[in-house]
CSV table of C-alpha atoms in Angstrom, one decimal:
chain,number,residue,atom,x,y,z
A,1,MET,CA,-166.8,159.6,74.8
A,2,ARG,CA,-168.0,157.4,72.1
A,3,ASP,CA,-172.7,157.0,72.3
A,4,CYS,CA,-172.8,153.5,70.9
A,5,PRO,CA,-170.5,150.3,70.5
A,6,ARG,CA,-167.9,150.2,68.6
A,7,LEU,CA,-167.5,146.2,67.1
A,8,PHE,CA,-164.9,145.0,65.1
A,9,ILE,CA,-165.8,142.6,62.0
A,10,ALA,CA,-163.2,140.5,60.5
A,11,PRO,CA,-162.6,141.1,56.6
A,12,GLU,CA,-162.9,137.5,56.0
A,13,THR,CA,-165.9,136.6,57.2
A,14,ILE,CA,-168.2,139.0,55.0
A,15,ALA,CA,-168.6,141.2,51.6
A,16,PRO,CA,-167.2,144.9,51.6
A,17,MET,CA,-170.0,146.4,53.7
A,18,ALA,CA,-171.7,148.4,52.0
A,19,ARG,CA,-174.1,151.1,52.0
A,20,ASP,CA,-178.1,149.1,53.0
A,21,ALA,CA,-176.8,146.2,53.2
A,22,MET,CA,-177.7,143.7,56.4
A,23,LEU,CA,-175.0,142.0,58.1
A,24,ASP,CA,-174.9,139.3,60.7
A,25,LEU,CA,-173.2,139.4,63.9
A,26,GLU,CA,-171.6,136.4,65.8
A,27,ALA,CA,-173.1,135.3,68.5
A,28,GLY,CA,-170.7,137.1,71.4
A,29,GLN,CA,-171.4,140.2,69.7
A,30,ALA,CA,-175.0,139.9,69.5
A,31,HIS,CA,-174.9,138.3,72.9
A,32,TYR,CA,-173.0,141.6,73.5
A,33,LEU,CA,-175.1,144.1,72.8
A,34,GLY,CA,-178.8,142.3,73.3
A,35,THR,CA,-177.9,141.0,77.6
A,36,VAL,CA,-174.6,143.0,78.6
A,37,LEU,CA,-175.5,146.4,76.9
A,38,ARG,CA,-179.3,145.9,76.6
A,39,ARG,CA,-179.4,147.3,72.9
A,40,GLN,CA,-183.0,147.2,71.2
A,41,VAL,CA,-183.7,147.2,67.5
A,42,GLY,CA,-183.0,150.3,66.1
A,43,ALA,CA,-180.1,151.0,68.3
A,44,GLU,CA,-176.5,152.3,66.6
A,45,VAL,CA,-174.2,150.9,66.2
A,46,ALA,CA,-170.4,150.8,65.1
A,47,LEU,CA,-168.4,148.4,62.1
A,48,PHE,CA,-165.2,148.2,61.5
A,49,ASN,CA,-162.1,146.9,60.5
A,50,ALA,CA,-159.0,147.3,58.2
A,51,ARG,CA,-160.2,146.9,54.8
A,52,ASP,CA,-163.5,148.9,54.4
A,53,GLY,CA,-163.2,151.1,57.1
A,54,GLU,CA,-165.9,152.4,59.9
A,55,TRP,CA,-169.1,152.5,59.2
A,56,HIS,CA,-172.2,153.4,61.3
A,57,GLY,CA,-175.4,150.6,61.4
A,58,VAL,CA,-178.5,150.3,62.8
A,59,ILE,CA,-179.8,147.1,64.7
A,60,ASP,CA,-182.7,145.1,62.7
A,61,HIS,CA,-182.7,142.3,64.2
A,62,LEU,CA,-182.0,141.1,67.8
A,63,ARG,CA,-183.2,137.3,69.5
A,64,ARG,CA,-180.6,136.0,72.1
A,65,ASP,CA,-177.8,135.3,70.4
A,66,ARG,CA,-178.8,136.3,66.7
A,67,CYS,CA,-178.6,140.2,65.4
A,68,ARG,CA,-178.8,141.1,62.4
A,69,ILE,CA,-177.1,144.7,61.5
A,70,GLN,CA,-178.7,147.5,58.5
A,71,LEU,CA,-175.5,149.5,57.2
A,72,VAL,CA,-176.3,153.3,56.6
A,73,GLY,CA,-173.1,154.9,55.6
A,74,GLN,CA,-169.3,155.3,55.7
A,75,THR,CA,-168.1,157.2,58.4
A,76,ARG,CA,-164.4,156.9,58.5
A,77,ALA,CA,-162.7,155.7,55.6
A,78,PRO,CA,-159.6,152.8,56.2
A,79,VAL,CA,-155.7,154.1,57.1
A,80,ALA,CA,-153.7,151.9,58.2
A,81,THR,CA,-151.8,152.5,61.8
A,82,ARG,CA,-148.9,154.3,61.4
A,83,GLY,CA,-146.7,152.2,64.2
A,84,VAL,CA,-144.2,149.8,65.0
A,85,CYS,CA,-143.4,146.3,66.0
A,86,LEU,CA,-143.9,145.3,68.9
A,87,LEU,CA,-141.1,142.4,70.2
A,88,PHE,CA,-141.3,141.4,74.0
A,89,ALA,CA,-141.0,137.8,76.0
A,90,PRO,CA,-143.4,137.0,77.3
A,91,LEU,CA,-144.6,137.8,81.0
A,92,LYS,CA,-146.6,136.1,83.7
A,93,ARG,CA,-150.4,136.5,82.3
A,94,ASP,CA,-151.6,139.6,83.6
A,95,ALA,CA,-148.6,141.5,82.5
A,96,THR,CA,-148.6,139.6,79.3
A,97,GLU,CA,-152.0,140.9,78.9
A,98,THR,CA,-151.4,144.4,79.5
A,99,VAL,CA,-148.3,144.6,76.9
A,100,ILE,CA,-151.4,143.2,74.6
A,101,ARG,CA,-153.6,145.7,75.6
A,102,MET,CA,-151.7,149.1,75.8
A,103,GLY,CA,-149.2,148.0,73.2
A,104,THR,CA,-152.7,148.5,70.7
A,105,GLU,CA,-154.1,151.6,72.5
A,106,LEU,CA,-150.0,152.7,70.8
A,107,GLY,CA,-150.6,152.1,67.6
A,108,VAL,CA,-148.2,148.7,67.7
A,109,THR,CA,-149.3,147.0,64.2
A,110,ARG,CA,-147.5,143.2,65.1
A,111,PHE,CA,-146.8,141.6,68.6
A,112,ARG,CA,-144.1,139.1,67.9
A,113,PRO,CA,-143.5,137.3,71.4
A,114,VAL,CA,-139.9,136.4,71.4
A,115,ALA,CA,-138.2,132.9,74.1
A,116,SER,CA,-134.6,134.9,75.5
A,117,GLU,CA,-132.4,132.9,78.4
A,118,ARG,CA,-134.8,134.8,81.1
A,119,THR,CA,-138.2,134.0,79.8
A,120,ASN,CA,-140.4,132.5,82.8
A,121,THR,CA,-142.8,131.5,80.3
A,122,HIS,CA,-142.9,129.5,76.8
A,123,ARG,CA,-147.1,129.7,76.4
A,124,ILE,CA,-148.6,131.6,75.1
A,125,ASN,CA,-153.2,131.6,75.0
A,126,THR,CA,-152.8,133.3,71.4
A,127,VAL,CA,-156.6,133.3,71.2
A,128,ARG,CA,-157.2,135.1,74.3
A,129,LEU,CA,-154.3,137.7,73.3
A,130,GLU,CA,-156.4,138.6,70.0
A,131,SER,CA,-159.5,138.7,71.7
A,132,ILE,CA,-157.8,141.4,74.3
A,133,ALA,CA,-156.2,143.5,70.7
A,134,VAL,CA,-159.4,143.2,70.1
A,135,GLU,CA,-160.8,145.1,73.1
A,136,ALA,CA,-158.3,147.4,73.1
A,137,ALA,CA,-159.1,148.5,69.1
A,138,GLU,CA,-162.0,149.1,69.9
A,139,GLN,CA,-162.1,150.8,72.6
A,140,CYS,CA,-159.1,154.0,71.2
A,141,GLU,CA,-160.9,154.0,67.6
A,142,ARG,CA,-158.5,152.7,65.6
A,143,LEU,CA,-159.5,150.8,62.3
A,144,ASP,CA,-157.3,147.5,62.9
A,145,VAL,CA,-156.0,145.3,65.1
A,146,PRO,CA,-152.7,144.3,65.4
A,147,GLY,CA,-151.4,140.7,64.6
A,148,ILE,CA,-150.1,138.3,67.5
A,149,ASP,CA,-146.8,135.6,65.6
A,150,PRO,CA,-146.4,132.8,67.4
A,151,LEU,CA,-143.3,132.4,70.0
A,152,ALA,CA,-140.0,131.7,68.4
A,153,ASP,CA,-137.0,132.2,69.0
A,154,LEU,CA,-134.9,135.3,70.4
A,155,PRO,CA,-131.3,134.3,68.3
A,156,MET,CA,-133.6,133.1,65.4
A,157,VAL,CA,-135.5,135.9,64.9
A,158,LEU,CA,-132.0,138.0,65.1
A,159,SER,CA,-130.8,136.0,62.6
A,160,ARG,CA,-133.1,136.8,60.1
A,161,TRP,CA,-133.7,140.5,60.8
A,162,PRO,CA,-133.9,142.6,57.9
A,163,ASP,CA,-130.7,145.2,57.9
A,164,ASP,CA,-133.1,148.1,56.9
A,165,VAL,CA,-135.4,147.5,59.8
A,166,SER,CA,-134.6,149.3,62.8
A,167,LEU,CA,-134.1,147.1,66.4
A,168,PHE,CA,-134.8,149.9,68.7
A,169,ALA,CA,-133.9,147.6,72.2
A,170,ALA,CA,-134.3,148.8,75.7
A,171,LEU,CA,-131.3,147.5,77.2
A,172,GLU,CA,-131.0,148.1,80.8
A,173,ARG,CA,-128.6,150.0,82.1
A,174,SER,CA,-126.9,150.5,79.3
A,175,ASN,CA,-126.0,154.2,79.2
A,176,ALA,CA,-127.4,154.6,75.5
A,177,PRO,CA,-127.6,158.2,75.2
A,178,ALA,CA,-130.7,159.7,75.5
A,179,ALA,CA,-131.1,161.2,72.2
A,180,PRO,CA,-134.0,161.7,70.4
A,181,VAL,CA,-135.5,158.9,68.9
A,182,VAL,CA,-136.5,158.9,64.7
A,183,ALA,CA,-137.9,156.2,64.0
A,184,ARG,CA,-139.9,154.7,60.4
A,185,SER,CA,-143.3,152.7,60.4
A,186,GLY,CA,-142.2,149.2,60.3
A,187,ASP,CA,-139.5,149.4,62.7
A,188,CYS,CA,-139.5,147.7,66.2
A,189,VAL,CA,-139.1,147.6,69.9
A,190,LEU,CA,-138.0,144.7,71.6
A,191,ILE,CA,-138.7,144.7,75.7
A,192,GLY,CA,-136.6,142.1,77.6
A,193,PRO,CA,-138.3,139.7,80.2
A,194,GLU,CA,-138.2,140.2,84.0
A,195,GLY,CA,-134.4,140.4,85.0
A,196,GLY,CA,-133.6,141.6,81.9
A,197,PHE,CA,-131.3,141.0,78.9
A,198,SER,CA,-128.2,138.0,79.7
A,199,PRO,CA,-124.7,139.7,79.2
A,200,ARG,CA,-124.9,136.9,76.9
A,201,GLU,CA,-127.8,138.6,74.8
A,202,HIS,CA,-126.3,142.1,75.2
A,203,ASP,CA,-123.5,141.7,73.7
A,204,MET,CA,-125.5,139.2,70.8
A,205,LEU,CA,-128.2,142.6,70.8
A,206,ARG,CA,-125.2,145.2,70.3
A,207,ALA,CA,-123.5,143.4,67.3
A,208,ARG,CA,-126.5,143.5,65.4
A,209,SER,CA,-125.8,147.2,63.3
A,210,PHE,CA,-130.0,147.0,62.4
A,211,VAL,CA,-130.1,146.9,67.2
A,212,ARG,CA,-130.2,150.6,68.1
A,213,PRO,CA,-130.3,150.7,72.2
A,214,LEU,CA,-133.1,152.4,73.9
A,215,SER,CA,-132.6,154.0,77.0
A,216,LEU,CA,-135.9,154.1,79.5
A,217,GLY,CA,-134.2,156.6,82.3
A,218,ASP,CA,-132.0,156.2,84.9
A,219,LEU,CA,-134.6,153.6,87.1
A,220,VAL,CA,-135.3,149.5,86.4
A,221,LEU,CA,-139.0,149.9,84.8
A,222,ARG,CA,-141.5,147.1,85.5
A,223,ALA,CA,-141.3,144.5,81.5
A,224,ASP,CA,-144.9,146.1,81.0
A,225,THR,CA,-144.5,149.3,81.7
A,226,ALA,CA,-141.3,149.3,79.8
A,227,ALA,CA,-143.1,148.6,76.9
A,228,ALA,CA,-145.3,151.6,77.7
A,229,ALA,CA,-142.9,153.6,78.1
A,230,ALA,CA,-140.7,152.4,74.4
A,231,LEU,CA,-143.6,152.5,72.7
A,232,ALA,CA,-144.2,156.6,73.6
A,233,LEU,CA,-141.2,157.4,73.2
A,234,VAL,CA,-140.6,155.4,69.3
A,235,GLY,CA,-144.0,156.8,68.9
A,236,ALA,CA,-143.3,160.3,68.8
A,237,GLY,CA,-140.3,160.2,66.9
A,238,LEU,CA,-142.6,158.7,64.6
A,239,LYS,CA,-145.0,161.7,65.0
A,240,ALA,CA,-141.8,163.8,63.8
A,241,LEU,CA,-141.1,162.6,60.0
């Protein structure tokens, strides 16, 4: 367990981190350190992003919604997460948030919500989901935070798909062979909505040469459970490369 808080700092909001530099935190982060965690001046904190890696810092000033951190030194160099992109049909609020949290912990590099015929919600709170991805990245100690795309129609996404990127589609009751998965970083996983893909969507997916049907076993899984299972399966294939 990490002894000090770990906070994501959006790289576009600050200059590159450097030893002895001073960094002002956002009001929410200052409130979190001072009011929630009850940290005081001199307490240690870890700051990170994909551009700068992870840095060790100490609280130089802390008052209400203001906090200044003095950077002490870099503890981890920048490194990109080796993972896949996740296409998923938006679910009910809690389930969608679970997909974002678990996906971030399992190395998803980007989330792409897609609307299918049986998608039961067509509204997503991108700001809220981005906040959940940040919290998950802070917790699991990855250095980058996956992006979240706007909602797009599945047929349109498939029509623009590059042929050299594999799309591992979890097709329920598809009799897909339970063969070992061999994936490349940058490939994608597709999870359907509650109720699964429609017969027409099954045909549409199978007609694409870049689609690779993915077996998740004999049981019918909840959509959020299926996302975690598929990511774990494809992620294990990535490690073998």
